[in-house]
Amino acid sequence: MTDDELDSLVRVAALLDLDTHLVTGRTNSYRIATESLQLDADLTVCFTGDGATRADGTEVTREELHAIAARHGLRPVDSVTAKGCQLLVAVDAATLSGKAKSAHKFRIPIATVDDFLAATATGRPLPVGVLDHHGVACVCERCGDSWTASRRGRVCRECRRSPAGAATRHAKSTPVPASESSVDTLVCAECSRTWHRGRTRGRRPHRCPECAGAA
């Protein structure tokens, strides 16, 4: 999945009032690149998830995983940070745990417990998955534009610079279909959002239903 395709899905989710995490969570598996990692000494590793089992069905505890890592010269850590963690090992590589989300954000590779145990036992490189798309999907609450950034934002750069221009750009980006020519596109004077309503006589409202209801 390309960045442009993800951007389109995020935009549609925003128009449907869906959380963009729903999009990224469902598409992560299609944006993860498979790589290999050599378990060199002093490599920092964090573990997440419980219930991991060996091939013979016996359970592997978190303490055992820490001990295995230490025996191979690795340094177990308790949290996933940009500079303090180089590998995340999870029971399920597709997990959406808080640690996994941080790993995706910082482009830290993720491996399964099974692969980690096999790599430490054989000395072979560890298969890992790295989220190919770096950044957080953001949608501007004023104009509906979408972009990616290192951290989540609510208003795009253009709207911060020129709030008046946001309404125009948003109106152009959400045209009314020809079959709905009897529908007016209105722009809220307070939040700059647009909404549609059936064309009627009389004065047009200057505030969207949300802003009017909050008054």
mmCIF file of C-alpha atoms in Angstrom:
data_model
loop_
_atom_site.group_PDB
_atom_site.id
_atom_site.type_symbol
_atom_site.label_atom_id
_atom_site.label_comp_id
_atom_site.label_asym_id
_atom_site.label_seq_id
_atom_site.Cartn_x
_atom_site.Cartn_y
_atom_site.Cartn_z
ATOM 1 C CA MET A 1 0.000 0.000 0.000
ATOM 2 C CA THR A 2 1.396 3.374 -1.045
ATOM 3 C CA ASP A 3 1.328 6.623 0.924
ATOM 4 C CA ASP A 4 -1.180 8.076 -1.560
ATOM 5 C CA GLU A 5 -3.525 5.120 -1.073
ATOM 6 C CA LEU A 6 -3.304 5.444 2.693
ATOM 7 C CA ASP A 7 -3.958 9.182 2.398
ATOM 8 C CA SER A 8 -7.135 8.507 0.394
ATOM 9 C CA LEU A 9 -8.416 6.001 2.937
ATOM 10 C CA VAL A 10 -7.725 8.391 5.812
ATOM 11 C CA ARG A 11 -9.628 11.154 4.015
ATOM 12 C CA VAL A 12 -12.650 8.873 3.482
ATOM 13 C CA ALA A 13 -12.558 7.825 7.150
ATOM 14 C CA ALA A 14 -12.622 11.489 8.190
ATOM 15 C CA LEU A 15 -15.630 12.185 5.983
ATOM 16 C CA LEU A 16 -17.418 9.225 7.582
ATOM 17 C CA ASP A 17 -16.476 10.410 11.109
ATOM 18 C CA LEU A 18 -14.364 7.290 11.692
ATOM 19 C CA ASP A 19 -11.208 7.234 13.789
ATOM 20 C CA THR A 20 -8.144 7.193 11.532
ATOM 21 C CA HIS A 21 -6.676 4.525 13.843
ATOM 22 C CA LEU A 22 -9.260 2.192 12.306
ATOM 23 C CA VAL A 23 -7.619 2.717 8.906
ATOM 24 C CA THR A 24 -4.024 2.382 10.053
ATOM 25 C CA GLY A 25 -4.821 -0.624 12.221
ATOM 26 C CA ARG A 26 -6.480 -2.481 9.332
ATOM 27 C CA THR A 27 -3.786 -1.598 6.796
ATOM 28 C CA ASN A 28 -0.620 -2.105 8.847
ATOM 29 C CA SER A 29 -0.186 -5.674 7.608
ATOM 30 C CA TYR A 30 -0.116 -4.389 4.005
ATOM 31 C CA ARG A 31 2.482 -1.725 4.760
ATOM 32 C CA ILE A 32 5.013 -3.795 6.699
ATOM 33 C CA ALA A 33 8.278 -4.624 4.952
ATOM 34 C CA THR A 34 10.019 -7.893 5.863
ATOM 35 C CA GLU A 35 13.689 -7.577 6.787
ATOM 36 C CA SER A 36 16.278 -9.514 8.786
ATOM 37 C CA LEU A 37 18.149 -8.413 11.885
ATOM 38 C CA GLN A 38 21.352 -9.831 13.331
ATOM 39 C CA LEU A 39 21.142 -10.173 17.116
ATOM 40 C CA ASP A 40 24.407 -8.446 17.950
ATOM 41 C CA ALA A 41 25.619 -7.902 21.485
ATOM 42 C CA ASP A 42 24.184 -4.888 23.364
ATOM 43 C CA LEU A 43 21.154 -4.721 21.070
ATOM 44 C CA THR A 44 18.230 -3.455 23.174
ATOM 45 C CA VAL A 45 15.047 -5.536 23.041
ATOM 46 C CA CYS A 46 11.599 -5.100 24.573
ATOM 47 C CA PHE A 47 8.969 -7.830 24.996
ATOM 48 C CA THR A 48 5.183 -7.455 24.854
ATOM 49 C CA GLY A 49 2.278 -9.838 25.220
ATOM 50 C CA ASP A 50 1.726 -12.911 27.372
ATOM 51 C CA GLY A 51 1.003 -16.529 26.636
ATOM 52 C CA ALA A 52 3.897 -17.299 24.285
ATOM 53 C CA THR A 53 4.535 -21.003 23.766
ATOM 54 C CA ARG A 54 7.430 -23.053 22.426
ATOM 55 C CA ALA A 55 7.081 -25.502 19.570
ATOM 56 C CA ASP A 56 6.521 -28.286 22.097
ATOM 57 C CA GLY A 57 3.618 -26.394 23.646
ATOM 58 C CA THR A 58 5.317 -25.311 26.861
ATOM 59 C CA GLU A 59 4.785 -21.709 27.936
ATOM 60 C CA VAL A 60 7.564 -19.120 27.839
ATOM 61 C CA THR A 61 7.324 -16.477 30.537
ATOM 62 C CA ARG A 62 8.494 -12.889 30.236
ATOM 63 C CA GLU A 63 11.238 -13.630 32.774
ATOM 64 C CA GLU A 64 12.521 -16.526 30.643
ATOM 65 C CA LEU A 65 12.619 -14.329 27.541
ATOM 66 C CA HIS A 66 14.626 -11.724 29.453
ATOM 67 C CA ALA A 67 17.030 -14.427 30.606
ATOM 68 C CA ILE A 68 17.443 -15.789 27.067
ATOM 69 C CA ALA A 69 18.136 -12.289 25.762
ATOM 70 C CA ALA A 70 20.710 -11.631 28.479
ATOM 71 C CA ARG A 71 22.516 -14.926 27.770
ATOM 72 C CA HIS A 72 22.993 -13.840 24.161
ATOM 73 C CA GLY A 73 24.375 -10.435 25.070
ATOM 74 C CA LEU A 74 21.146 -8.527 24.421
ATOM 75 C CA ARG A 75 19.861 -5.838 26.783
ATOM 76 C CA PRO A 76 16.175 -6.186 27.753
ATOM 77 C CA VAL A 77 14.297 -2.907 28.291
ATOM 78 C CA ASP A 78 10.802 -2.261 29.630
ATOM 79 C CA SER A 79 9.571 0.395 27.189
ATOM 80 C CA VAL A 80 9.673 1.241 23.489
ATOM 81 C CA THR A 81 11.341 4.579 22.814
ATOM 82 C CA ALA A 82 13.025 6.080 19.781
ATOM 83 C CA LYS A 83 16.554 5.860 21.221
ATOM 84 C CA GLY A 84 16.202 3.244 23.955
ATOM 85 C CA CYS A 85 14.810 0.274 22.015
ATOM 86 C CA GLN A 86 16.015 -1.428 18.830
ATOM 87 C CA LEU A 87 13.712 -4.461 18.685
ATOM 88 C CA LEU A 88 10.228 -5.382 19.893
ATOM 89 C CA VAL A 89 9.349 -9.062 20.354
ATOM 90 C CA ALA A 90 5.634 -9.904 20.509
ATOM 91 C CA VAL A 91 3.536 -13.035 20.682
ATOM 92 C CA ASP A 92 1.585 -11.698 17.704
ATOM 93 C CA ALA A 93 3.511 -9.540 15.230
ATOM 94 C CA ALA A 94 0.222 -7.892 14.156
ATOM 95 C CA THR A 95 -0.593 -6.739 17.678
ATOM 96 C CA LEU A 96 -1.924 -3.198 18.162
ATOM 97 C CA SER A 97 -0.658 -2.855 21.720
ATOM 98 C CA GLY A 98 0.721 0.436 22.943
ATOM 99 C CA LYS A 99 4.269 -0.845 22.560
ATOM 100 C CA ALA A 100 3.568 -1.987 18.999
ATOM 101 C CA LYS A 101 2.109 1.406 18.084
ATOM 102 C CA SER A 102 5.232 3.091 19.444
ATOM 103 C CA ALA A 103 7.414 0.669 17.474
ATOM 104 C CA HIS A 104 5.552 1.518 14.272
ATOM 105 C CA LYS A 105 5.848 5.223 15.023
ATOM 106 C CA PHE A 106 9.627 5.047 15.552
ATOM 107 C CA ARG A 107 10.142 2.442 12.798
ATOM 108 C CA ILE A 108 11.436 -0.134 15.270
ATOM 109 C CA PRO A 109 11.383 -3.713 13.904
ATOM 110 C CA ILE A 110 8.944 -6.235 15.390
ATOM 111 C CA ALA A 111 9.543 -9.995 15.594
ATOM 112 C CA THR A 112 7.504 -12.913 16.900
ATOM 113 C CA VAL A 113 8.516 -14.850 19.996
ATOM 114 C CA ASP A 114 8.812 -18.033 17.913
ATOM 115 C CA ASP A 115 11.256 -16.407 15.494
ATOM 116 C CA PHE A 116 13.195 -14.850 18.376
ATOM 117 C CA LEU A 117 13.612 -18.233 20.082
ATOM 118 C CA ALA A 118 14.702 -19.836 16.803
ATOM 119 C CA ALA A 119 17.226 -17.068 16.076
ATOM 120 C CA THR A 120 18.776 -17.232 19.544
ATOM 121 C CA ALA A 121 18.990 -21.015 19.320
ATOM 122 C CA THR A 122 20.586 -21.178 15.856
ATOM 123 C CA GLY A 123 22.442 -17.860 15.540
ATOM 124 C CA ARG A 124 20.650 -17.097 12.285
ATOM 125 C CA PRO A 125 19.382 -13.587 11.447
ATOM 126 C CA LEU A 126 15.995 -12.760 12.955
ATOM 127 C CA PRO A 127 13.074 -12.145 10.532
ATOM 128 C CA VAL A 128 11.425 -8.845 11.475
ATOM 129 C CA GLY A 129 8.703 -6.602 10.141
ATOM 130 C CA VAL A 130 9.120 -2.831 9.812
ATOM 131 C CA LEU A 131 6.266 -0.465 9.036
ATOM 132 C CA ASP A 132 7.250 0.921 5.658
ATOM 133 C CA HIS A 133 5.143 4.051 6.058
ATOM 134 C CA HIS A 134 6.653 6.363 8.672
ATOM 135 C CA GLY A 135 4.493 8.882 10.496
ATOM 136 C CA VAL A 136 1.012 9.412 11.920
ATOM 137 C CA ALA A 137 -2.025 9.965 9.714
ATOM 138 C CA CYS A 138 -3.622 13.355 10.446
ATOM 139 C CA VAL A 139 -6.791 15.002 9.159
ATOM 140 C CA CYS A 140 -7.386 18.748 9.431
ATOM 141 C CA GLU A 141 -10.577 19.437 11.369
ATOM 142 C CA ARG A 142 -11.092 22.697 9.449
ATOM 143 C CA CYS A 143 -10.556 21.868 5.781
ATOM 144 C CA GLY A 144 -10.532 18.059 5.689
ATOM 145 C CA ASP A 145 -7.054 17.854 4.164
ATOM 146 C CA SER A 146 -4.892 14.904 5.260
ATOM 147 C CA TRP A 147 -1.160 14.547 5.772
ATOM 148 C CA THR A 148 1.407 12.561 7.754
ATOM 149 C CA ALA A 149 3.624 13.833 10.547
ATOM 150 C CA SER A 150 5.796 12.572 13.391
ATOM 151 C CA ARG A 151 2.991 13.408 15.826
ATOM 152 C CA ARG A 152 -0.762 13.837 15.529
ATOM 153 C CA GLY A 153 -2.075 17.283 14.585
ATOM 154 C CA ARG A 154 -5.617 18.662 14.381
ATOM 155 C CA VAL A 155 -5.086 21.624 12.032
ATOM 156 C CA CYS A 156 -2.943 21.614 8.877
ATOM 157 C CA ARG A 157 -0.199 24.157 8.266
ATOM 158 C CA GLU A 158 -2.168 26.020 5.603
ATOM 159 C CA CYS A 159 -5.168 26.529 7.912
ATOM 160 C CA ARG A 160 -2.929 27.771 10.721
ATOM 161 C CA ARG A 161 -1.465 30.328 8.340
ATOM 162 C CA SER A 162 -4.705 31.355 6.627
ATOM 163 C CA PRO A 163 -7.912 30.233 8.386
ATOM 164 C CA ALA A 164 -9.997 32.159 5.850
ATOM 165 C CA GLY A 165 -8.626 30.097 2.972
ATOM 166 C CA ALA A 166 -9.507 26.804 4.642
ATOM 167 C CA ALA A 167 -13.208 27.099 3.896
ATOM 168 C CA THR A 168 -12.549 27.708 0.212
ATOM 169 C CA ARG A 169 -10.200 24.733 -0.121
ATOM 170 C CA HIS A 170 -12.598 22.451 1.735
ATOM 171 C CA ALA A 171 -15.545 23.537 -0.385
ATOM 172 C CA LYS A 172 -13.562 22.715 -3.522
ATOM 173 C CA SER A 173 -12.459 19.352 -2.198
ATOM 174 C CA THR A 174 -16.020 18.198 -1.426
ATOM 175 C CA PRO A 175 -18.130 19.187 -4.460
ATOM 176 C CA VAL A 176 -21.848 18.516 -4.446
ATOM 177 C CA PRO A 177 -22.861 15.885 -7.042
ATOM 178 C CA ALA A 178 -24.868 17.110 -10.013
ATOM 179 C CA SER A 179 -27.817 14.976 -8.911
ATOM 180 C CA GLU A 180 -27.944 17.037 -5.708
ATOM 181 C CA SER A 181 -28.167 20.480 -7.343
ATOM 182 C CA SER A 182 -30.940 21.359 -4.903
ATOM 183 C CA VAL A 183 -28.508 21.125 -2.003
ATOM 184 C CA ASP A 184 -26.625 24.139 -0.627
ATOM 185 C CA THR A 185 -23.038 23.881 0.591
ATOM 186 C CA LEU A 186 -22.631 26.108 3.644
ATOM 187 C CA VAL A 187 -19.494 27.188 5.514
ATOM 188 C CA CYS A 188 -19.514 27.702 9.271
ATOM 189 C CA ALA A 189 -18.288 31.150 10.306
ATOM 190 C CA GLU A 190 -16.906 29.757 13.575
ATOM 191 C CA CYS A 191 -15.140 26.469 12.766
ATOM 192 C CA SER A 192 -14.834 26.819 8.954
ATOM 193 C CA ARG A 193 -16.377 23.395 8.399
ATOM 194 C CA THR A 194 -18.770 22.811 5.539
ATOM 195 C CA TRP A 195 -22.095 21.034 5.614
ATOM 196 C CA HIS A 196 -24.976 20.445 3.207
ATOM 197 C CA ARG A 197 -28.675 21.142 3.555
ATOM 198 C CA GLY A 198 -31.643 21.206 1.245
ATOM 199 C CA ARG A 199 -32.049 24.501 -0.606
ATOM 200 C CA THR A 200 -34.822 26.592 1.002
ATOM 201 C CA ARG A 201 -35.964 30.188 1.028
ATOM 202 C CA GLY A 202 -34.846 32.594 3.690
ATOM 203 C CA ARG A 203 -31.515 33.491 5.261
ATOM 204 C CA ARG A 204 -28.749 30.905 5.290
ATOM 205 C CA PRO A 205 -27.350 29.953 8.711
ATOM 206 C CA HIS A 206 -23.839 31.165 9.499
ATOM 207 C CA ARG A 207 -23.027 28.361 11.962
ATOM 208 C CA CYS A 208 -22.957 24.604 11.441
ATOM 209 C CA PRO A 209 -25.346 22.405 13.477
ATOM 210 C CA GLU A 210 -22.509 21.426 15.880
ATOM 211 C CA CYS A 211 -21.552 25.016 16.668
ATOM 212 C CA ALA A 212 -25.171 26.099 16.886
ATOM 213 C CA GLY A 213 -25.942 23.261 19.279
ATOM 214 C CA ALA A 214 -22.965 24.125 21.477
ATOM 215 C CA ALA A 215 -24.102 27.712 21.878
#
